[in-house]
Short mmCIF file of C-alpha atoms in Angstrom, two decimals:
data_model
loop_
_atom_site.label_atom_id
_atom_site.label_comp_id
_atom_site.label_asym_id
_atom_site.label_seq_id
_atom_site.Cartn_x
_atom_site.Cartn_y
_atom_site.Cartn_z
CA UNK A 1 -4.04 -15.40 -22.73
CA UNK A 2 -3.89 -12.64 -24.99
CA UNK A 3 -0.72 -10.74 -26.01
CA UNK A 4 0.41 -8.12 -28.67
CA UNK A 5 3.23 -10.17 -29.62
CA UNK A 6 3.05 -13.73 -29.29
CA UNK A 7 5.25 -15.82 -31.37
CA UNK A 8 4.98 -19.24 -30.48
CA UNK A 9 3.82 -21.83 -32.59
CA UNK A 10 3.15 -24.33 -29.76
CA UNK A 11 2.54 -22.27 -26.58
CA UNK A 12 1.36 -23.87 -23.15
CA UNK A 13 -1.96 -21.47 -22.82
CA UNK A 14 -4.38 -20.96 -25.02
CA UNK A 15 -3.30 -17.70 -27.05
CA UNK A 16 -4.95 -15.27 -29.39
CA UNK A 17 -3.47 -12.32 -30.57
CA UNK A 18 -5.27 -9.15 -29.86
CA UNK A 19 -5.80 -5.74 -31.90
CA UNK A 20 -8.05 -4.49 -29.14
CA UNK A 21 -7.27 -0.53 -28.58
CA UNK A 22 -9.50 -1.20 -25.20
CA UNK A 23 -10.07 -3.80 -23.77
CA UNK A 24 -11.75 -4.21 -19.78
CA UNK A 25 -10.28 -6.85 -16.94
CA UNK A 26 -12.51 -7.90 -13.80
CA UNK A 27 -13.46 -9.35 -11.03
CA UNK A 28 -16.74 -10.03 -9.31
CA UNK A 29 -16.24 -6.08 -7.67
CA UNK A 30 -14.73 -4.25 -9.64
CA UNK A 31 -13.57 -3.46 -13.97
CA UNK A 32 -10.40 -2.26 -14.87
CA UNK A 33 -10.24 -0.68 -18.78
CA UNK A 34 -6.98 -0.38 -20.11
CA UNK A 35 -5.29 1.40 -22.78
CA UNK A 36 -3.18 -0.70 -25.59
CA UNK A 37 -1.72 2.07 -27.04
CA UNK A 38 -0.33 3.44 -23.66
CA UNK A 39 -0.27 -0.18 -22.01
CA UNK A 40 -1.63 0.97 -19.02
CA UNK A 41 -5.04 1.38 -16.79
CA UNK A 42 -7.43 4.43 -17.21
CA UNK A 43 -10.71 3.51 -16.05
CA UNK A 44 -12.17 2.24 -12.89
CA UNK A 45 -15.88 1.46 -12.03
CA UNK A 46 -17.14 -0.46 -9.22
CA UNK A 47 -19.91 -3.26 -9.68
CA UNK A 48 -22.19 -2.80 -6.45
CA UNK A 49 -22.95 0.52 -7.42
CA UNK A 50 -22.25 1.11 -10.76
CA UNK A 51 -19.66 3.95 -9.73
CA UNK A 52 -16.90 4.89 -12.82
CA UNK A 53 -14.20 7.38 -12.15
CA UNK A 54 -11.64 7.90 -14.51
CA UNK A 55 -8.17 6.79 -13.26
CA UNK A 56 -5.41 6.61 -15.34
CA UNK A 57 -2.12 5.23 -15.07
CA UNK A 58 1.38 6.97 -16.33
CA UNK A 59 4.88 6.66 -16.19
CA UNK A 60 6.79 10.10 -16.38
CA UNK A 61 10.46 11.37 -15.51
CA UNK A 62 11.49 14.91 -13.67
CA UNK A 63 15.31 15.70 -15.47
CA UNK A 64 17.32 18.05 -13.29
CA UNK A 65 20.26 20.58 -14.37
CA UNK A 66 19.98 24.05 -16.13
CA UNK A 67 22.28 24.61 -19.55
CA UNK A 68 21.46 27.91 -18.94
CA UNK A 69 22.86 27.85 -15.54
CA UNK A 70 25.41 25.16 -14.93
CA UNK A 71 26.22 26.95 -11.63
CA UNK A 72 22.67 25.41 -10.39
CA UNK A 73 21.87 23.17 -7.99
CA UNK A 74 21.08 19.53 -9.13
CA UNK A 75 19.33 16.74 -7.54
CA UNK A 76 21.32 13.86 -5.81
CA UNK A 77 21.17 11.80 -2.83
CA UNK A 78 19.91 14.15 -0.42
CA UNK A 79 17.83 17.21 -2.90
CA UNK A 80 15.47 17.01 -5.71
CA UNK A 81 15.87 19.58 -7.56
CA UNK A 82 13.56 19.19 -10.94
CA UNK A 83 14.25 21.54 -13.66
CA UNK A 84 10.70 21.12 -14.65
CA UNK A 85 7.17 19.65 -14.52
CA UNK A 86 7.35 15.82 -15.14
CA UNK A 87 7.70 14.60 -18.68
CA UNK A 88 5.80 12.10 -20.07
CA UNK A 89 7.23 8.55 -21.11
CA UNK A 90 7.06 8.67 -25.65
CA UNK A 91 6.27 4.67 -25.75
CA UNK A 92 2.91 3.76 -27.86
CA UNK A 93 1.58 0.36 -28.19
CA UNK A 94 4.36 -1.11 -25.90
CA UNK A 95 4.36 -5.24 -25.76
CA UNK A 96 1.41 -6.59 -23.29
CA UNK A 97 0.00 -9.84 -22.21
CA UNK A 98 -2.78 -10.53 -20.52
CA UNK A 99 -2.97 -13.84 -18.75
CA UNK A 100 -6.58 -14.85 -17.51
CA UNK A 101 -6.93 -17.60 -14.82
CA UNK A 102 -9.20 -19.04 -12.28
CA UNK A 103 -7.35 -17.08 -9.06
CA UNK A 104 -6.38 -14.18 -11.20
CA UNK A 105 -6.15 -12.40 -14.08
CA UNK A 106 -2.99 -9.69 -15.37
CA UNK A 107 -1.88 -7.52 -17.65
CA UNK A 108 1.82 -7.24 -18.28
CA UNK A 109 3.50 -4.08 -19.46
CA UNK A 110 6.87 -3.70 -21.06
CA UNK A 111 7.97 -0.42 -20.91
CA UNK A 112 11.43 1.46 -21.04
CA UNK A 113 13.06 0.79 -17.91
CA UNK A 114 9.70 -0.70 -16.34
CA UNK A 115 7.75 -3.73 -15.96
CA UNK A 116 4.59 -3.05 -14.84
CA UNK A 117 1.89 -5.93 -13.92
CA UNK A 118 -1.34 -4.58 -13.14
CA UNK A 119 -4.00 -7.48 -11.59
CA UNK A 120 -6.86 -8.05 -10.41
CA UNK A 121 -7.86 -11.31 -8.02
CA UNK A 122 -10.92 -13.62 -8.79
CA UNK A 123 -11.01 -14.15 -4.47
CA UNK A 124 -13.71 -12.35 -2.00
CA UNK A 125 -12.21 -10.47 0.82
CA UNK A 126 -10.12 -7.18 0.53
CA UNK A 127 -7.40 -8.74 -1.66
CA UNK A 128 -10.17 -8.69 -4.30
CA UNK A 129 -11.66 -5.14 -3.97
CA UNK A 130 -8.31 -4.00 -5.05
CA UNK A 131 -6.46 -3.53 -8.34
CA UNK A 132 -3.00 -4.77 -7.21
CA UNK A 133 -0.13 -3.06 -9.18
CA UNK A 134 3.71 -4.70 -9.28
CA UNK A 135 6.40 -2.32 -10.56
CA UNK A 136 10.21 -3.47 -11.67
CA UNK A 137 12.16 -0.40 -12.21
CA UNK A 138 15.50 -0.66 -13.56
CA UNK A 139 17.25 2.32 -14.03
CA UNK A 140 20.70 0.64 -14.80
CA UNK A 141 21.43 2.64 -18.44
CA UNK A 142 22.99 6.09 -19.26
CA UNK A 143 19.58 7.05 -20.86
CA UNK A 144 18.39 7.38 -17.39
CA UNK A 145 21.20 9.87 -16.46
CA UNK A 146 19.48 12.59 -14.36
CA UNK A 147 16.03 11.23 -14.97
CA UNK A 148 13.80 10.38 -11.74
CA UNK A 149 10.54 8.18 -12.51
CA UNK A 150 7.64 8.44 -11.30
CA UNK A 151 4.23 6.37 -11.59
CA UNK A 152 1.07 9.27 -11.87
CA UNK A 153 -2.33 8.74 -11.09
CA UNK A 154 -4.64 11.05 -12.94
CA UNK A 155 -8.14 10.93 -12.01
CA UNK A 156 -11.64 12.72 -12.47
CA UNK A 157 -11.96 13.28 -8.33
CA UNK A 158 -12.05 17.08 -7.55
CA UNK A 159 -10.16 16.99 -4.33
CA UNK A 160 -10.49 20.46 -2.74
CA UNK A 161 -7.12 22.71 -2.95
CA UNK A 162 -5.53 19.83 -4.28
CA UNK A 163 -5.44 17.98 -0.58
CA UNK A 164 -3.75 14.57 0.16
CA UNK A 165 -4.29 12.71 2.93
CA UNK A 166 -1.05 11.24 4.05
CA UNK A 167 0.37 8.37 6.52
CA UNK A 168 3.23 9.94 9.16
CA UNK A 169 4.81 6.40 10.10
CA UNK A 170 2.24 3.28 9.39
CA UNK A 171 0.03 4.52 12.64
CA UNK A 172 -1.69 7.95 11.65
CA UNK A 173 -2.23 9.90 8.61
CA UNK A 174 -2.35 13.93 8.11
CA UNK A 175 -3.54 16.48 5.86
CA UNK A 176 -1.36 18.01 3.33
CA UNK A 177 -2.33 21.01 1.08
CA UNK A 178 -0.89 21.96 -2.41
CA UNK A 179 1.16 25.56 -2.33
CA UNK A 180 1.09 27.71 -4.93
CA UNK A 181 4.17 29.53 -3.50
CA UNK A 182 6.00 26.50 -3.03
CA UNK A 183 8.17 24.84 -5.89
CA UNK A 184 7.40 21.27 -7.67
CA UNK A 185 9.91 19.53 -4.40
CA UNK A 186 7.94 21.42 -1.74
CA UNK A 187 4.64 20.15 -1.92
CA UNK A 188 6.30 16.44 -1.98
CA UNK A 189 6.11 14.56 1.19
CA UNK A 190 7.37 11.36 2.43
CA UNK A 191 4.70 8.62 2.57
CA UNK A 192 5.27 4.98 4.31
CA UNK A 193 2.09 2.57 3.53
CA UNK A 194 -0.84 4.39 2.05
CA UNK A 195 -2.61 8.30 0.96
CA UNK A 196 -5.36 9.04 -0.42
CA UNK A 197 -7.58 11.81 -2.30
CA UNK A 198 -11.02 12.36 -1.49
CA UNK A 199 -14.24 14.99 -3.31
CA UNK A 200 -16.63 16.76 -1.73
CA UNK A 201 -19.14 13.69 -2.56
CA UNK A 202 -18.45 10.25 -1.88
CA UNK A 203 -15.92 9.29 -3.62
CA UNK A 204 -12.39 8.29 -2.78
CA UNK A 205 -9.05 7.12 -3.83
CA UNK A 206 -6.76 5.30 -2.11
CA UNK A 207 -3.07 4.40 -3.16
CA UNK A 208 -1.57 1.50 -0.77
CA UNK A 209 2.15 0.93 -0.82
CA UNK A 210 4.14 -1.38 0.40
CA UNK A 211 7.28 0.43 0.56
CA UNK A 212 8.04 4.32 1.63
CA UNK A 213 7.83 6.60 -1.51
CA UNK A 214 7.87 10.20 -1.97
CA UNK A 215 3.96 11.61 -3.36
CA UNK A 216 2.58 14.88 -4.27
CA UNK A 217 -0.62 15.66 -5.63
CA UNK A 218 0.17 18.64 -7.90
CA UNK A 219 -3.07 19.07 -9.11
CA UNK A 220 -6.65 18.41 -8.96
CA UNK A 221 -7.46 14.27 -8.88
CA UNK A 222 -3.34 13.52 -8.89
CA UNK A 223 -1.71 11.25 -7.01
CA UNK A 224 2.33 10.37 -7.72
CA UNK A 225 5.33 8.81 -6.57
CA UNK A 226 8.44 8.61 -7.45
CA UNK A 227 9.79 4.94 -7.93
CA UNK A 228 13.69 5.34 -8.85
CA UNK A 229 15.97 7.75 -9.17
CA UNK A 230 19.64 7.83 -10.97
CA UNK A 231 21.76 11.02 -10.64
CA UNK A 232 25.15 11.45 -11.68
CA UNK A 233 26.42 14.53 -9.43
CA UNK A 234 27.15 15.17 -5.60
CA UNK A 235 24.67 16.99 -4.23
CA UNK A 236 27.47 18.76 -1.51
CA UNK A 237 25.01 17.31 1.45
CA UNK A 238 28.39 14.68 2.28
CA UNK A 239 28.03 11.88 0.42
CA UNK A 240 30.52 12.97 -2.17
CA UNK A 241 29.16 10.89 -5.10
CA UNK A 242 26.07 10.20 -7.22
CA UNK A 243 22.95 7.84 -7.38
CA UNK A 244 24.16 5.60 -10.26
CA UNK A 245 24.41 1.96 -8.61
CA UNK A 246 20.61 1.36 -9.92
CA UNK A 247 19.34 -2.21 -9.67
CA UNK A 248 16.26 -3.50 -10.53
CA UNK A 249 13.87 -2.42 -7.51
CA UNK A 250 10.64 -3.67 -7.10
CA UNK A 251 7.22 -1.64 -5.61
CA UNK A 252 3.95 -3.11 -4.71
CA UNK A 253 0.49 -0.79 -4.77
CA UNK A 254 -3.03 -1.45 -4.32
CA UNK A 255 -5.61 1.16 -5.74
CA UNK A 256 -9.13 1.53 -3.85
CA UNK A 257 -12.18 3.42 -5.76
CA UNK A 258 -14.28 3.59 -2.52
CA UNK A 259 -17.83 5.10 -1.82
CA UNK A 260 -18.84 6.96 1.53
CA UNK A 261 -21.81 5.52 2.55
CA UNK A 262 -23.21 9.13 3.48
CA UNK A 263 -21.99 12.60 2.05
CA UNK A 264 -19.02 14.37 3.44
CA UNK A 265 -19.98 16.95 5.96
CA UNK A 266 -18.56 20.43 4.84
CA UNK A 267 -17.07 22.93 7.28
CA UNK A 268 -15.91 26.11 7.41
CA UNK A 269 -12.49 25.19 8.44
CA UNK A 270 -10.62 21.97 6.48
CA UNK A 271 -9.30 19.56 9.22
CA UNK A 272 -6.15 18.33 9.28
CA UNK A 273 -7.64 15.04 10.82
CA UNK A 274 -7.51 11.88 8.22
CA UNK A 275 -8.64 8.44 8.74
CA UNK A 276 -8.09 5.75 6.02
CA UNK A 277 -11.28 3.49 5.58
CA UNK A 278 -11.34 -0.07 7.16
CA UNK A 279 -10.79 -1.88 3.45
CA UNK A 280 -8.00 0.80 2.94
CA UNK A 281 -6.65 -0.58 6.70
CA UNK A 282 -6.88 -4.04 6.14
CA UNK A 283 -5.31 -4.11 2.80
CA UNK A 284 -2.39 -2.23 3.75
CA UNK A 285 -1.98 -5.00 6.48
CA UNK A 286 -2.18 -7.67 3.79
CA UNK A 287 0.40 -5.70 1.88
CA UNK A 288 2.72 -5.21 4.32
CA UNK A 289 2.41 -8.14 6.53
CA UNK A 290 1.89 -10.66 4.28
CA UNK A 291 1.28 -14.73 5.90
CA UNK A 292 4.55 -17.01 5.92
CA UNK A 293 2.76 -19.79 4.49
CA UNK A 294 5.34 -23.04 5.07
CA UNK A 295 4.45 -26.90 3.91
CA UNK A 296 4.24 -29.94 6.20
CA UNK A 297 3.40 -33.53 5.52
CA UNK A 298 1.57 -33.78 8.99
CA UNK A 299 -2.33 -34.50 9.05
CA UNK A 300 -3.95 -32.03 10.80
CA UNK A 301 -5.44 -33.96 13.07
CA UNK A 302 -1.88 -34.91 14.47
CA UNK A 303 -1.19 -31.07 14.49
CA UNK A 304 -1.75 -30.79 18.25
CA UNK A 305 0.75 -34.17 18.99
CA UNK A 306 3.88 -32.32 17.96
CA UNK A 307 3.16 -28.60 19.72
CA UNK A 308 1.03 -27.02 16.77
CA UNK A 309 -1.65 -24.62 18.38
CA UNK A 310 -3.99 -21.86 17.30
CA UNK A 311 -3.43 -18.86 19.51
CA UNK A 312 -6.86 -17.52 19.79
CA UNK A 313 -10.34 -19.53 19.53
CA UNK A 314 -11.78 -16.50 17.17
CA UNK A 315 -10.15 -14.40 14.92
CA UNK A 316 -9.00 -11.04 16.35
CA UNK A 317 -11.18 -7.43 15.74
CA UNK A 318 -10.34 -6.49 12.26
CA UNK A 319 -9.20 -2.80 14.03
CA UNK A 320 -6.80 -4.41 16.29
CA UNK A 321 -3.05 -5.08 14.53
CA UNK A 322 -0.87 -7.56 16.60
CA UNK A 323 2.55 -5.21 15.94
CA UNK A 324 4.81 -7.99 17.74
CA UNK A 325 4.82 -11.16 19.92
CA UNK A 326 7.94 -12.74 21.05
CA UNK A 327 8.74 -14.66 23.92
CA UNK A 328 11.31 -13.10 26.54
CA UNK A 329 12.06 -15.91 29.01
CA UNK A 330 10.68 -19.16 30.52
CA UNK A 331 9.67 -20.43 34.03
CA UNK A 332 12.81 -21.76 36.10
CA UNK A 333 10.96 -25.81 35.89
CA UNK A 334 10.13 -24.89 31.81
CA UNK A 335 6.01 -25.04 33.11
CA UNK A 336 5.51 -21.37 32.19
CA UNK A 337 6.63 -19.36 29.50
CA UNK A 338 6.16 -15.11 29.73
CA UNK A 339 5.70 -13.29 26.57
CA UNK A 340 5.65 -9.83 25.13
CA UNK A 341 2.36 -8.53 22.84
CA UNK A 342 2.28 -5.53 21.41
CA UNK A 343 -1.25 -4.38 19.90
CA UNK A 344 -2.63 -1.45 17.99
CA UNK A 345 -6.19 -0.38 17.50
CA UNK A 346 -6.02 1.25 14.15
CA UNK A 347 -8.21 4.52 13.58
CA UNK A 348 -10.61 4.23 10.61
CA UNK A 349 -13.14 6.44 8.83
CA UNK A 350 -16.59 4.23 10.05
CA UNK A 351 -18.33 6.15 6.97
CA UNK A 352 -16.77 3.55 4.64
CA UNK A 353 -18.48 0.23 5.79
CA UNK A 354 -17.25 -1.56 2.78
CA UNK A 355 -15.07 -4.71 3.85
CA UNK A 356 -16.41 -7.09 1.98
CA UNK A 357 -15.92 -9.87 4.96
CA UNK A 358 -17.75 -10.80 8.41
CA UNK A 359 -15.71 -8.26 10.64
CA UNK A 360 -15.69 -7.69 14.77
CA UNK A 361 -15.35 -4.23 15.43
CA UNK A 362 -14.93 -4.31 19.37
CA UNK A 363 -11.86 -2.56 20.78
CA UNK A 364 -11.36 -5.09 24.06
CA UNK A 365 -9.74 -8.55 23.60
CA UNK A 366 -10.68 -10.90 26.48
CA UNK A 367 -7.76 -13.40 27.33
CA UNK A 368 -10.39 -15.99 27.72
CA UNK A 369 -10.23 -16.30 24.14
CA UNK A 370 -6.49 -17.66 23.93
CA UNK A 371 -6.97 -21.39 22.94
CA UNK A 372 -5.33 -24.46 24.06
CA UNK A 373 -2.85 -22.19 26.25
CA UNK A 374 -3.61 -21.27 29.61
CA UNK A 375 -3.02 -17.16 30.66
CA UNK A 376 -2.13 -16.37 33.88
CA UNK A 377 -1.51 -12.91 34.37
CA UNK A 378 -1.88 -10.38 31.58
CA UNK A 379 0.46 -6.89 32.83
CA UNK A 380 0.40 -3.61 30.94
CA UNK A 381 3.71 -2.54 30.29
CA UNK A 382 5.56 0.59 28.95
CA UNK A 383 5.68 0.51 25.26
CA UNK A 384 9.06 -0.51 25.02
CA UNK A 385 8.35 -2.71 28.27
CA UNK A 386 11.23 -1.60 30.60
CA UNK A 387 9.00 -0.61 33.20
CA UNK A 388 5.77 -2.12 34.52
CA UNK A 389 2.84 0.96 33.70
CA UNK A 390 -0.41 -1.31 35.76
CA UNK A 391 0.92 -4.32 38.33
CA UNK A 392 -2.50 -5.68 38.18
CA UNK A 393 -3.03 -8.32 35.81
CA UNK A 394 -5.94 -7.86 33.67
CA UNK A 395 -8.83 -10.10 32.08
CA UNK A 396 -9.57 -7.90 29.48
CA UNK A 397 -7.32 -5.95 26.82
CA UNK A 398 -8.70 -2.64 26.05
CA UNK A 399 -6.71 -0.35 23.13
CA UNK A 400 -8.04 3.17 23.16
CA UNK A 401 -8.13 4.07 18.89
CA UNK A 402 -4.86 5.20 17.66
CA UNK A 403 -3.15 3.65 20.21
CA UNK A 404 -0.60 1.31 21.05
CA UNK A 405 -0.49 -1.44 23.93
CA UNK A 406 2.10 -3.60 25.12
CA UNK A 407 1.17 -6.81 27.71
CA UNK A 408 3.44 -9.15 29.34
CA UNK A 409 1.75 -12.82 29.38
CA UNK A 410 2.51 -15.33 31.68
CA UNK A 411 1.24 -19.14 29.85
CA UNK A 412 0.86 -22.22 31.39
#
């Protein structure tokens, strides 16, 4: 462990004290270099092809109000209303630790209002092609009085017309373009699990959230969100009061540096079609669904004895999401019980193949593969399954990309 102000005489790790300006953390994919006079990342490169981009981390605030004006509009609850580009945070050589492990290593930032944890996991899979970035944000203090933070990325990518590549609802992303015309709160838009920025080459980054932010990308290689907010004036849209009951909120990210296998195609008209990368998919997934891991003292041999059983013999296509399963009612003699499934086939970019795990890519799902549990009938249904869309019961599930499915299963 290394820190910049450790203080204990008998701690439980082994700690040095460091005067390192830079120092580098990694993995077995990628290196992070950080900055310990700013406390926070700037550099990115990728270890199976040597690719660097510059990506640095701030923390800056938009204020709001006009002494010129007082008459002005201010943000509040409903408007943001900056009276200004963003400002950045004055904090230089703030107090960091570094903790190295086996499973993972992190860096710990203490900065005003903000504790930011920035790591990086020793593990194969998508959790480890990721730099995984924690964010406490409390905003609880009148020095935060009409301040909004947000948490910048500023990187080397030259994304044409400053373009972002936004998510609509967790399902499908669109293409946003920077306007000139428009003010600093126009060309924010409302984001729910990931965006990205892409060049003209190969290269592209991806921010994955795990809760719905507001991002812009203001200029060229920018990406931002705002974390927190605290406002002390009605904004007359009817809630008749501020945004001062700040507690400390927490916000999860992943950041991808990915590399298109081939180069992007150019055309003369820029698509509004986007399609976040299969790593970019799965990762959002393990962000926002994570596993409800729960301890038992049964062997797992006995597993089966007391009603424990795996659902499917394989694992599912890495495209296909299960949205929802629940049961909605059992046979009259208890012998059958019917369920509800709700699927969704995920649309990805297929000229990222990076996923850095053995991966089925089929869009059918046979119910032959359902282990230990007998189906009988397998029924399409509406999506919110109030009315039966095909009576005949089906062998095979098939999900058309960026769709959604819903099946009503009768097991034995």
């Amino acid at each position: 462990m290394m820190c910049s102000f450790c203080c204990s005489t008998r701690p439980a790790f082994s700690v040095r004290k460091s005067a390192e300006e830079m120092f580098d953390v990694e993995n077995s994919m990628i290196t992070a270099t950080f900055s310990a006079c700013t406390g926070t990342m700037q550099y990115i490169m990728r270890k199976s092809d040597d690719l660097g981009h510059k990506v640095g981390l701030k923390f800056m605030t938009y204020s709001t109000g006009s002494w010129s004006n007082p008459f002005k509009d201010k943000s509040g609850a409903y408007i943001f209303m900056p009276d200004g580009p963003a400002k950045n945070m004055e904090v230089k050589y703030p107090n960091m630790i570094v903790v190295k492990g086996v499973v993972a290593t992190s860096v710990y930032t203490y900065l005003p209002g903000v504790v930011h944890v920035t790591t990086l996991y020793n593990v194969t899979g998508p959790v480890g092609a990721g730099i995984h970035v924690d964010n406490t944000v409390d905003l609880n203090k009148d020095s935060w009085n009409n301040k909004e933070l947000v948490m910048r990325l500023v990187s080397d990518l030259d994304n044409p017309n400053s373009d972002v590549c936004v998510d609509l609802n967790g399902f499908q992303m669109t293409r946003k373009q920077w306007r000139a015309k428009q003010l600093i709160q126009g060309n924010f838009h409302p984001v729910n699990t990931m965006a990205y920025i892409q060049d003209n080459r190969r290269s592209r980054l991806t921010l994955v959230m795990a809760q719905a932010h507001g991002l812009a990308s203001l200029n060229f290689g920018w990406l931002e969100v705002v974390l927190d907010r605290r406002l002390m004036q009605d904004d007359w849209r009817g809630l008749g009061e501020g945004v001062s009951d700040n507690t400390a909120t927490p916000s999860k990210f992943v950041i991808l540096l990915e590399h298109r296998d081939k180069p992007l195609i150019k055309t003369k008209l820029p698509s509004t079609h986007c399609r976040p990368s299969l790593l970019a998919e799965m990762t959002s997934e393990h962000l926002n669904n994570p596993p409800v891991v729960t301890l038992s003292h049964l062997e797992i041999s006995t597993l089966a004895d007391h009603g424990f059983h795996p659902l499917l013999e394989t694992s599912m296509p890495c495209s296909l999401n299960l949205v929802n399963l629940k049961t909605v009612e059992f046979g009259a003699d208890q012998s059958s019980v019917k369920a509800l499934m709700v699927l969704q086939h995920a649309g990805v970019d297929c000229d990222f193949s990076e996923v850095h795990m053995q991966c089925g890519m089929q869009s059918k799902l046979q119910t032959k593969l359902f282990k230990a549990t007998r189906v009988w009938t397998a029924i399409e249904m509406s999506l919110t399954a109030t009315q039966v869309k095909n009576p005949t019961a089906v062998r095979e599930l098939e999900i058309p990309e960026m769709e959604l499915r819903t099946y009503k299963f009768t097991f034995s």
